[in-house]
XYZ file of C-alpha atoms in Angstrom:
560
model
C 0.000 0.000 0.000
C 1.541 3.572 -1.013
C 0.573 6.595 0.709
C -1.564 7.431 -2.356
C -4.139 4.962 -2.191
C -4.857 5.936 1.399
C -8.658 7.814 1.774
C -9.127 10.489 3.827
C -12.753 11.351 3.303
C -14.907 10.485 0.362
C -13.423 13.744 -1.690
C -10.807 14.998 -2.172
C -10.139 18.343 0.508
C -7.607 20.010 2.855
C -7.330 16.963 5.021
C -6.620 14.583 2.250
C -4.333 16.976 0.589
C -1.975 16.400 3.983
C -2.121 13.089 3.686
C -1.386 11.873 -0.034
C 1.643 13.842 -1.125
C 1.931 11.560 -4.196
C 3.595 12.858 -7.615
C 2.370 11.008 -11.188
C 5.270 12.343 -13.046
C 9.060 13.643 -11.798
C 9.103 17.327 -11.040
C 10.695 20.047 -13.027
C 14.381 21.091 -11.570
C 12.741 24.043 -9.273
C 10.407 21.880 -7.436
C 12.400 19.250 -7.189
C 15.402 21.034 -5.488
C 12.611 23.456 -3.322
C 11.405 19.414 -1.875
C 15.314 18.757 -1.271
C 15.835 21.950 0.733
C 12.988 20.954 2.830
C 14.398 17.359 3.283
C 17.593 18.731 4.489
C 15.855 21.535 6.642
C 14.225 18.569 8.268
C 17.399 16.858 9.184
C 19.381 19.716 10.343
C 16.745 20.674 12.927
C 15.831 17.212 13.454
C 19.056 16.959 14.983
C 19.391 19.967 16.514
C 16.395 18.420 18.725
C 18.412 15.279 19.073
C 21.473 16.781 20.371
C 20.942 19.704 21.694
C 20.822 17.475 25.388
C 24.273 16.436 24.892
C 25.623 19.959 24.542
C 23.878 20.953 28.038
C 24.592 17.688 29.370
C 26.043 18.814 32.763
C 23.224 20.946 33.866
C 20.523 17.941 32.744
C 22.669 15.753 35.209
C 22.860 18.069 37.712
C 19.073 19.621 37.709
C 17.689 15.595 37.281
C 20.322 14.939 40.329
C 21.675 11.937 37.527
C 24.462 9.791 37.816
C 27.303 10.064 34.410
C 26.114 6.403 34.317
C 22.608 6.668 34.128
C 23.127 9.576 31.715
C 24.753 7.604 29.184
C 22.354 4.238 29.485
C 19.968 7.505 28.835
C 21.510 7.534 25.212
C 22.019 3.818 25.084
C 18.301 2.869 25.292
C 17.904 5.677 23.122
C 19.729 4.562 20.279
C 18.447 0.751 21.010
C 14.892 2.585 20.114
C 16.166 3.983 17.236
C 16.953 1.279 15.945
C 13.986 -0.629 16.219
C 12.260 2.651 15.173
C 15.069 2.246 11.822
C 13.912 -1.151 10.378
C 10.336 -0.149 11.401
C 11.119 2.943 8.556
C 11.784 0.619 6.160
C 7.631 -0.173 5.137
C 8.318 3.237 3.630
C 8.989 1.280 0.735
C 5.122 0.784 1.098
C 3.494 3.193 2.700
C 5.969 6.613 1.387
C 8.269 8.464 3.265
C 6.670 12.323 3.321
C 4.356 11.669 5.950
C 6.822 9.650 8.249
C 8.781 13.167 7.670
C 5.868 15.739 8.103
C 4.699 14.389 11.227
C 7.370 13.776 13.183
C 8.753 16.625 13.158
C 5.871 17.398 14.712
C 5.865 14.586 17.203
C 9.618 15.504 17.657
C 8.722 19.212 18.063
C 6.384 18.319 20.705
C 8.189 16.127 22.941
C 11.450 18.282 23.464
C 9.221 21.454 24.304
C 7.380 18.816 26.300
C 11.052 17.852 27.927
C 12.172 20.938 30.659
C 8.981 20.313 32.695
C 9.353 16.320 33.065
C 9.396 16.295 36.985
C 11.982 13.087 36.879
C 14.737 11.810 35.603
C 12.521 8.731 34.793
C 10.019 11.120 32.513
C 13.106 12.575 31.191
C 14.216 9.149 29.951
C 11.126 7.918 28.817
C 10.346 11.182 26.059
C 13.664 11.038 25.423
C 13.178 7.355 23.969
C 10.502 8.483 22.163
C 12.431 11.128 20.755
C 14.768 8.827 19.586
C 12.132 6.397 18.654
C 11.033 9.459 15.886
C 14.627 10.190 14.853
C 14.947 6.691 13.879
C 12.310 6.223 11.614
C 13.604 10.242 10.190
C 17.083 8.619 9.398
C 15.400 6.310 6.962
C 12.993 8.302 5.375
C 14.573 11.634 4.558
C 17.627 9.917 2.616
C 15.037 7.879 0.906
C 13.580 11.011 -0.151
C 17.099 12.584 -1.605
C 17.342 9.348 -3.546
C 14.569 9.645 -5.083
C 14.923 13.310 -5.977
C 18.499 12.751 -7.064
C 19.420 10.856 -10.102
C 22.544 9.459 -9.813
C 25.166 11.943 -11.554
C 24.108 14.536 -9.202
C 23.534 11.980 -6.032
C 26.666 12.820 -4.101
C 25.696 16.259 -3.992
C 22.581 15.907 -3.084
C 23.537 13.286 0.122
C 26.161 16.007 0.740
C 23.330 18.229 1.464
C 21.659 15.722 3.247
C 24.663 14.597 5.339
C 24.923 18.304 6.352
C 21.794 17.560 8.679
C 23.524 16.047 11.442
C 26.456 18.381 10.709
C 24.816 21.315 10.619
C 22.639 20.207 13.454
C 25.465 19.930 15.297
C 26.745 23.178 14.385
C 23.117 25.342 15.075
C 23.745 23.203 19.002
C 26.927 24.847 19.592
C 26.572 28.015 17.747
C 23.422 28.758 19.721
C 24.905 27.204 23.125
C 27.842 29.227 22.860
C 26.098 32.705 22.682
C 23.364 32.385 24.664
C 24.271 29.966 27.595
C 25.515 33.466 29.560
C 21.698 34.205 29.800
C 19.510 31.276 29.366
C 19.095 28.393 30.886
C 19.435 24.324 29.703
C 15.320 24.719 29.575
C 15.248 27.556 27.341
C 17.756 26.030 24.826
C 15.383 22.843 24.320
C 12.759 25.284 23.670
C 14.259 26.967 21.257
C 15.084 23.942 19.386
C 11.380 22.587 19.469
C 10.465 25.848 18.415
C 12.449 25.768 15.251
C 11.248 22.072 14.842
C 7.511 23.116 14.758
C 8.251 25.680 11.959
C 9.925 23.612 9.678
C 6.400 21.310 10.307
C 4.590 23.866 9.147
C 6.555 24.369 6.235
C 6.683 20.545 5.314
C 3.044 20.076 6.024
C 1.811 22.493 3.043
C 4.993 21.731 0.730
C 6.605 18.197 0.770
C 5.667 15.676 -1.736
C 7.037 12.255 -3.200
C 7.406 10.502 -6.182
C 4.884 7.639 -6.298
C 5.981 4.361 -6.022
C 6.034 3.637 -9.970
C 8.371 6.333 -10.384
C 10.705 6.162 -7.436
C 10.818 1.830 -8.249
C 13.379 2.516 -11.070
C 16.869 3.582 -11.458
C 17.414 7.131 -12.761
C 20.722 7.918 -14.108
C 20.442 11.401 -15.015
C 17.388 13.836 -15.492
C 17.514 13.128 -19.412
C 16.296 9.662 -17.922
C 13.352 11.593 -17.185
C 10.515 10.472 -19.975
C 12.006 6.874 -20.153
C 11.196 6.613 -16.199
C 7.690 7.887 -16.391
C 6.903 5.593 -19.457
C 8.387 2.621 -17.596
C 6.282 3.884 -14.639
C 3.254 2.673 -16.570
C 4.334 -0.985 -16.688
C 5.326 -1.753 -13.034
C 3.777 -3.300 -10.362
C 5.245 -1.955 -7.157
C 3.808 -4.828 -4.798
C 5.252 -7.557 -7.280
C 9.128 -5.222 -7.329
C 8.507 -5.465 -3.393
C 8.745 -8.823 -3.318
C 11.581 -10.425 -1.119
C 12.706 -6.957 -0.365
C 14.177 -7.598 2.980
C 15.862 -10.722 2.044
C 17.590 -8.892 -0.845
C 18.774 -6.149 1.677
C 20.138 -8.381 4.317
C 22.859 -9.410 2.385
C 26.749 -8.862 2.947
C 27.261 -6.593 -0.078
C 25.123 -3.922 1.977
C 25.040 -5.083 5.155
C 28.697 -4.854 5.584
C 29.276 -1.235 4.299
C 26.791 -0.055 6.572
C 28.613 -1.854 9.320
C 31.834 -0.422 8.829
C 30.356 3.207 8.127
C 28.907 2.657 11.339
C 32.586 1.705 13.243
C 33.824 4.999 11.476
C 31.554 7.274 12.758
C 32.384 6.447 16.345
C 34.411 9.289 16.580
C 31.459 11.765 15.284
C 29.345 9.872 17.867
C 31.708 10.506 20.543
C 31.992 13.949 20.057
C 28.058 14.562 19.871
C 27.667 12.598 22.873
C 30.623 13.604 25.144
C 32.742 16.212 23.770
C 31.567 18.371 26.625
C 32.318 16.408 29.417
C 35.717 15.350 27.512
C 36.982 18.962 27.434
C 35.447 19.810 30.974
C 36.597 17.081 32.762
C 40.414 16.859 31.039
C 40.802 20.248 30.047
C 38.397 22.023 32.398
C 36.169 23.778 29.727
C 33.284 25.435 30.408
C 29.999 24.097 28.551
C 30.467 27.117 26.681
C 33.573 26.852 25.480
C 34.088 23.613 24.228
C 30.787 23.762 22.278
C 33.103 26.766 20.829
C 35.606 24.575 20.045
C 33.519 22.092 18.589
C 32.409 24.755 15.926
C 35.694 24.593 14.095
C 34.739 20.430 13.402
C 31.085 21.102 12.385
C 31.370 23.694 10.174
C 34.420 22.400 8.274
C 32.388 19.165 8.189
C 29.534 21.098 6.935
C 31.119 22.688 4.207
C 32.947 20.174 3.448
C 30.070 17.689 2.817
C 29.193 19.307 0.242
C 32.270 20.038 -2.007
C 33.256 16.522 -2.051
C 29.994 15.648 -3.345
C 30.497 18.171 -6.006
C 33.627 16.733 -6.747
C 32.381 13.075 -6.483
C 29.330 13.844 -9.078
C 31.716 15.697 -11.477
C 34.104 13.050 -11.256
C 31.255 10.207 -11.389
C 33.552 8.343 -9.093
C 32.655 7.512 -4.939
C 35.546 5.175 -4.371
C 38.522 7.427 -4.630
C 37.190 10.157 -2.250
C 36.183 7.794 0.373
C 39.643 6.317 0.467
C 41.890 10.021 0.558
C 38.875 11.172 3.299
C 39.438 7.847 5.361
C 43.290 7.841 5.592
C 42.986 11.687 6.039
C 40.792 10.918 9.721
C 42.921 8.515 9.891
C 45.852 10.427 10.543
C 43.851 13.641 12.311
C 42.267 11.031 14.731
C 45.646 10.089 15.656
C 46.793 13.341 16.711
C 44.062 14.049 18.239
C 44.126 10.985 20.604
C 47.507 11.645 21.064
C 46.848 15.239 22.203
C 44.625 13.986 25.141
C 47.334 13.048 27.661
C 48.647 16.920 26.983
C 46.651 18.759 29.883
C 48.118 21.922 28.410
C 47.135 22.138 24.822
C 45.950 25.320 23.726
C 42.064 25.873 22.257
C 43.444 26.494 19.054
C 45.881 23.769 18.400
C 42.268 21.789 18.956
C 40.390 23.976 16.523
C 42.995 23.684 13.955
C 43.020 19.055 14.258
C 38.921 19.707 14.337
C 39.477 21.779 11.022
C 41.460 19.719 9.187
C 39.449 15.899 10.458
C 35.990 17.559 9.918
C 36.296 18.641 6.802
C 38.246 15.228 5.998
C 35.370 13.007 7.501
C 33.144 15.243 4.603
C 35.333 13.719 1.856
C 34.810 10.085 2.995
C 31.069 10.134 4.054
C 28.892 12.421 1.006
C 30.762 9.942 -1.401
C 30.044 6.819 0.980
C 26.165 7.946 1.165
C 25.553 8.187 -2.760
C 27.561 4.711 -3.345
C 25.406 3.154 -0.762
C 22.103 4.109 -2.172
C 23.514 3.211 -5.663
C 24.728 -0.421 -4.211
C 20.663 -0.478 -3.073
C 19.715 0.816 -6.272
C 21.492 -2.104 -8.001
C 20.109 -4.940 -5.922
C 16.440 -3.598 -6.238
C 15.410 0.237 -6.766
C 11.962 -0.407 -5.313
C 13.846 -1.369 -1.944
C 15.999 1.599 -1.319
C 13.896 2.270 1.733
C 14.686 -1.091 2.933
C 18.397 -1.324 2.448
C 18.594 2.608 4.193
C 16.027 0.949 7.093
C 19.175 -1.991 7.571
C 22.056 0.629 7.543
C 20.191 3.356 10.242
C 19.490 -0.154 12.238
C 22.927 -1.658 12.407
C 24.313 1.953 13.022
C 21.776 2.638 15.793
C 23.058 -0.492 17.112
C 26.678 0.314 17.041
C 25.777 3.523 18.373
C 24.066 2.309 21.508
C 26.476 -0.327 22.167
C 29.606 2.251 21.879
C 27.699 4.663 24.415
C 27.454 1.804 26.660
C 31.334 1.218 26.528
C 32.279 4.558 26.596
C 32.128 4.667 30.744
C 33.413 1.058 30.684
C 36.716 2.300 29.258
C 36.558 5.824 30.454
C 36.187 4.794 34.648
C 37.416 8.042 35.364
C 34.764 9.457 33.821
C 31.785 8.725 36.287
C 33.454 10.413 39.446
C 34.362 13.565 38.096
C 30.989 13.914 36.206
C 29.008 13.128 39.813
C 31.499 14.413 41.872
C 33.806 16.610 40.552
C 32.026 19.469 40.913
C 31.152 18.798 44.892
C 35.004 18.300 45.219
C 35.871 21.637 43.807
C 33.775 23.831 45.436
C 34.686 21.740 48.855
C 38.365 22.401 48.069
C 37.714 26.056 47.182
C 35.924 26.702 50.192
C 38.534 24.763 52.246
C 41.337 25.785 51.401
C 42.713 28.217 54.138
C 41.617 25.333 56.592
C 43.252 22.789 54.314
C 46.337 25.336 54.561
C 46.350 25.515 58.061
C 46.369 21.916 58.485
C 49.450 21.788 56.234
C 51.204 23.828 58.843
C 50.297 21.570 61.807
C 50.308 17.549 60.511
C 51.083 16.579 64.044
C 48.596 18.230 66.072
C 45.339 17.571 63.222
C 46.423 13.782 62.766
C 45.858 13.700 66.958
C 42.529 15.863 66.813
C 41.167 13.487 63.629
C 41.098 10.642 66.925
C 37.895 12.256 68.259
C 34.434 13.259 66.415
C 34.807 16.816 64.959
C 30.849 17.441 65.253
C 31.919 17.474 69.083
C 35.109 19.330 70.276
C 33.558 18.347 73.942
C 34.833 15.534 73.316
C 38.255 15.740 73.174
C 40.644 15.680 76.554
C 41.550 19.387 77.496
C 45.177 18.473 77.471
C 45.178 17.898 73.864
C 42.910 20.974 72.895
C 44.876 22.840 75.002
C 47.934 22.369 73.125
C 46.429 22.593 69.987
C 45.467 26.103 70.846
C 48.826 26.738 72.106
C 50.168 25.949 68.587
C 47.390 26.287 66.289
C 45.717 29.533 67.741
C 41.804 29.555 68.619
C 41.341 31.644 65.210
C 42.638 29.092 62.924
C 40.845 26.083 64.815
C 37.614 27.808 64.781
C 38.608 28.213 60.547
C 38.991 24.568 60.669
C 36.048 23.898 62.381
C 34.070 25.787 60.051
C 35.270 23.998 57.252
C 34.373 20.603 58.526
C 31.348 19.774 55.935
C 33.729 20.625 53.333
C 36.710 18.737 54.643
C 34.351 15.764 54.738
C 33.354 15.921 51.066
C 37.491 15.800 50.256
C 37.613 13.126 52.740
C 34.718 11.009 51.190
C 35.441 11.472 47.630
C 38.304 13.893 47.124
C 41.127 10.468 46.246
C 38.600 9.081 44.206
C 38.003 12.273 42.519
C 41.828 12.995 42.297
C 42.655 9.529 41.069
C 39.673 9.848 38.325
C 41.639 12.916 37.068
C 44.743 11.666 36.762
C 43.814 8.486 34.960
C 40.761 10.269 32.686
C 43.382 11.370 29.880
C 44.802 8.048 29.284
C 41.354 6.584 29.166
C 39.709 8.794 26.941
C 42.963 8.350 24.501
C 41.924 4.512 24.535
C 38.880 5.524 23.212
C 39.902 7.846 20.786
C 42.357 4.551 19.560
C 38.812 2.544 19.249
C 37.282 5.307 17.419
C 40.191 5.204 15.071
C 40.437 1.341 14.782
C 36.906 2.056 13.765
C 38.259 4.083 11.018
C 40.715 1.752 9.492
C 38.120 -1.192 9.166
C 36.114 1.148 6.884
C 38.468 0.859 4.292
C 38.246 -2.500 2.694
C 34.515 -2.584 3.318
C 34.252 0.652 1.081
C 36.334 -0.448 -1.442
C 33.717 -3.359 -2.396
C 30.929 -1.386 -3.062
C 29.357 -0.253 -6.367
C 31.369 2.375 -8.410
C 34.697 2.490 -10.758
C 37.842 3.950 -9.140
C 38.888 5.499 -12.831
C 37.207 8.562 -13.933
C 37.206 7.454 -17.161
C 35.624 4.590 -17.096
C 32.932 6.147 -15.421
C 32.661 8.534 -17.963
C 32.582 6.123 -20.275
C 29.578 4.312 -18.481
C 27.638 7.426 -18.387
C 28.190 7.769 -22.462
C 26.626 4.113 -22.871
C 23.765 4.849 -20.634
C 22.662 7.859 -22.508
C 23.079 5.834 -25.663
C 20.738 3.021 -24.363
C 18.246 5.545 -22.926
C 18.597 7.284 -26.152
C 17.560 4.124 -27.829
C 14.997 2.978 -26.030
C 13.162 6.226 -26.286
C 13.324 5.749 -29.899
C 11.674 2.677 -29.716
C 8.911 3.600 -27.691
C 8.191 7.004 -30.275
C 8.252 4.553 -32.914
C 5.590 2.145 -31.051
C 3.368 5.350 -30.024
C 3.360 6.260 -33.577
C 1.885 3.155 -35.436
């Protein structure tokens, strides 16, 4: 069933007219970039909903009273969702993908304004599922619908827009964050994101369309495929080109690229989920400032996306690009792990490794998302919704499982996030009693014997002398300071220890995230495509010869 031969009413109206978005021939250039731009709106502020949590992840802990832990199992059952929510997308090969869009951004609007007043941290968790839940079945959908608007000579382009989403996303989280944190609060930044989310709806709601099935079942090369698709759109059957559809898409040719684009992300994923608390707790950043720093990485990624794609569709070749791009993060990721046992490292040495890998990471994904589609396209065109449903599923799953590592590796990570904070106020506020002790080892270690809540309690000899050498003054400062000593005493080693060993852990990570990296390559290199430029050229020639052809034929049959 396609989302055009759903009823609304018994006529045709306003209702029905949001509900079957259904084109019966391929739109002219205009509309059919003004329905791209609307796809990729979608995405960018779909994601600016999505992670806009991460970026003011320290005051969601701390207002929620949250463990680091159960933050992070937060974005572990999150992602498990999504990816349920992912193969769940794929009956958009069936039902259409514009609605699945339309409405949930609205859903997705909804739920993060909805978000700031949750009274628990159990409410919190359970829209933010949902949230996820919505995303998931978004990731499948919206690059559906920049296939299907994108022949193939111009599809790394177009993906390169698409890509942008998360990218840009990413960037509108800390770009906002960073200017406005100084006078709003966590709640007011999840408003404004639901906000934007509910006017992109609006937009969507009266202007988004789709191809119908028939058309978006084939394989278009180029838009002078144009007449040869909507003739061949009279002849299929999209149930019967449905058939088997998830059989053909769980299959290693597909599976496994969307595996190992999944291990290279988990860098990108890192940095969404925990750049801010990487830079706070190793390099004591505020919230503001490393979402500052993380500007340099989105926007070169950003731009970035896009160029290769460019360069990939005027080329006609993925495979080369996704190669240079992959040994190029490579080599950044490297540095950049290396760089985490520096504690002195200055914000711009950062910005310029974020510069150079963001911009690489562009050059290795736009390519990778047209080649994928393509690899679909080639196993069944009528199942591109399908094959997108298994990659957002398996990288959902990687997603949630690397979250769940993340504090498994990264030990330290959990006491300064809960505690840190405690510990350096305590020590702030203690520290002319901590000095004083400094100066008198002997005479504290003997007054530690008895309870400090009671100075009755100790012998009059002993607090005699301790006045003697001490002074009443700097007792009484001691005393004073006694909640705060206990916090250091409680948690201060553990805290202490947890800074010391939190570079070194995070640079394991950053070694998985680039072991993630090198396992893209051979994966990449199987997929559909030529590596020479002019063979692909030359492919492109013979197509437009056949299509040429065929049209011919089917004049020549019209006219008798």
């Amino acid at each position: 069933m396609s989302s055009s031969s759903i009823a609304v009413g018994a006529s045709p109206g306003v209702l029905t007219r949001f509900w079957r978005r259904d084109l019966a021939a391929y739109p002219e250039s205009a509309r059919r970039y003004a329905y791209l731009a609307i796809v990729v709106l979608t995405t960018i502020v779909l994601y600016y909903l999505l992670y806009i949590q991460y970026a003011v992840a320290t005051s969601i802990i701390t207002h929620y009273h949250m463990t680091f832990t159960y933050f992070v199992w937060m974005s572990v059952i999150g992602n498990a969702v999504g990816a349920g929510s992912s193969l769940l997308a794929g009956l958009a090969d069936r039902w259409g993908r514009a609605n699945l869009v339309v409405y949930g951004l609205l859903l997705a609007g909804v739920l993060v304004m909805i978000l700031p007043s949750t009274s628990s941290k159990g409410a919190f968790l359970a829209l933010f599922a949902v949230l996820f839940f919505v995303e998931g079945i978004i990731l499948v959908a919206t690059p559906a619908l920049i296939r299907d608007f994108s022949p193939q000579l111009g599809r790394a382009t177009a993906m390169g827009f698409w890509a942008i989403g998360p990218v840009v996303g990413s960037l509108v989280v800390t770009t906002v964050t960073s200017h406005t944190l100084d006078s709003s609060t966590w709640q007011d930044e999840l408003h404004y994101s639901g906000i934007s989310s509910l006017i992109v709806f609006v937009i969507a709601l009266f202007a988004l369309r789709e191809l119908s099935p028939r058309l978006r079942d084939q394989i278009m090369v180029s838009m002078r495929d144009r007449a040869l698709v909507e003739a061949r759109a009279r002849g299929i059957d999209p149930e019967q080109e449905l058939a088997g559809h998830w059989r053909q898409m769980l299959r290693p040719g597909i599976a496994g690229p969307a595996f190992a684009v999944s291990v290279y992300l988990l860098l990108y994923y890192a940095l969404v989920g925990n750049l801010v608390i990487y830079f706070s707790a190793v390099y004591g950043y505020s919230e503001q400032r490393a979402n500052a720093v993380a500007n340099w990485y989105w926007a070169a990624n950003a731009v970035s996306l896009v160029v290769a794609g460019l360069i990939s569709d005027r080329l006609k070749v993925r495979k080369p690009l996704m190669m240079v791009g992959c040994v190029g993060t490579i080599v950044t990721t490297a540095v950049f792990a290396t760089l985490a046992t520096h504690a002195h490292t200055g914000y711009y040495t950062f910005a310029v490794v974020f510069l150079i890998g963001g911009a690489l990471a562009g050059v290795t994904y736009a390519p990778w998302m047209a080649a994928f589609t393509e690899t679909v396209e080639e196993r069944n065109p009528a199942a591109t919704a399908t094959g997108l449903a298994v990659w957002g599923w398996i990288l959902r799953i990687v997603v949630a499982v690397s979250a769940a590592f993340v504090p498994v590796v990264v030990t330290s990570v959990t006491p300064v996030v809960d505690h840190g904070a405690e510990v350096a106020a305590a020590q702030a506020k203690a520290g002319p009693a901590l000095a004083i002790m400094a100066q008198h080892p002997a005479v504290f270690a003997e007054l530690s014997k008895y309870p400090s809540a009671n100075p009755a309690a100790i012998p009059p000899a002993v607090l005699a002398q301790a006045v003697a050498q001490v002074g009443m003054a700097d007792l009484q400062t001691v005393q004073q300071a006694q909640p705060e000593l206990a916090i250091l005493q409680a948690r201060g080693t553990e805290v202490a220890k947890a800074v010391k060993d939190g570079p070194h852990q995070w640079q394991t990570w950053w070694w998985v995230a680039l072991a993630g990296q090198i396992v893209f390559l051979p994966f990449a290199a199987t997929m559909r495509g030529r590596w020479s430029p002019r063979k692909a050229r030359e492919d492109a020639e013979a197509h437009e010869q056949a299509v040429a052809r065929e049209l011919a034929k089917l004049q020549e049959t019209a006219a008798q």
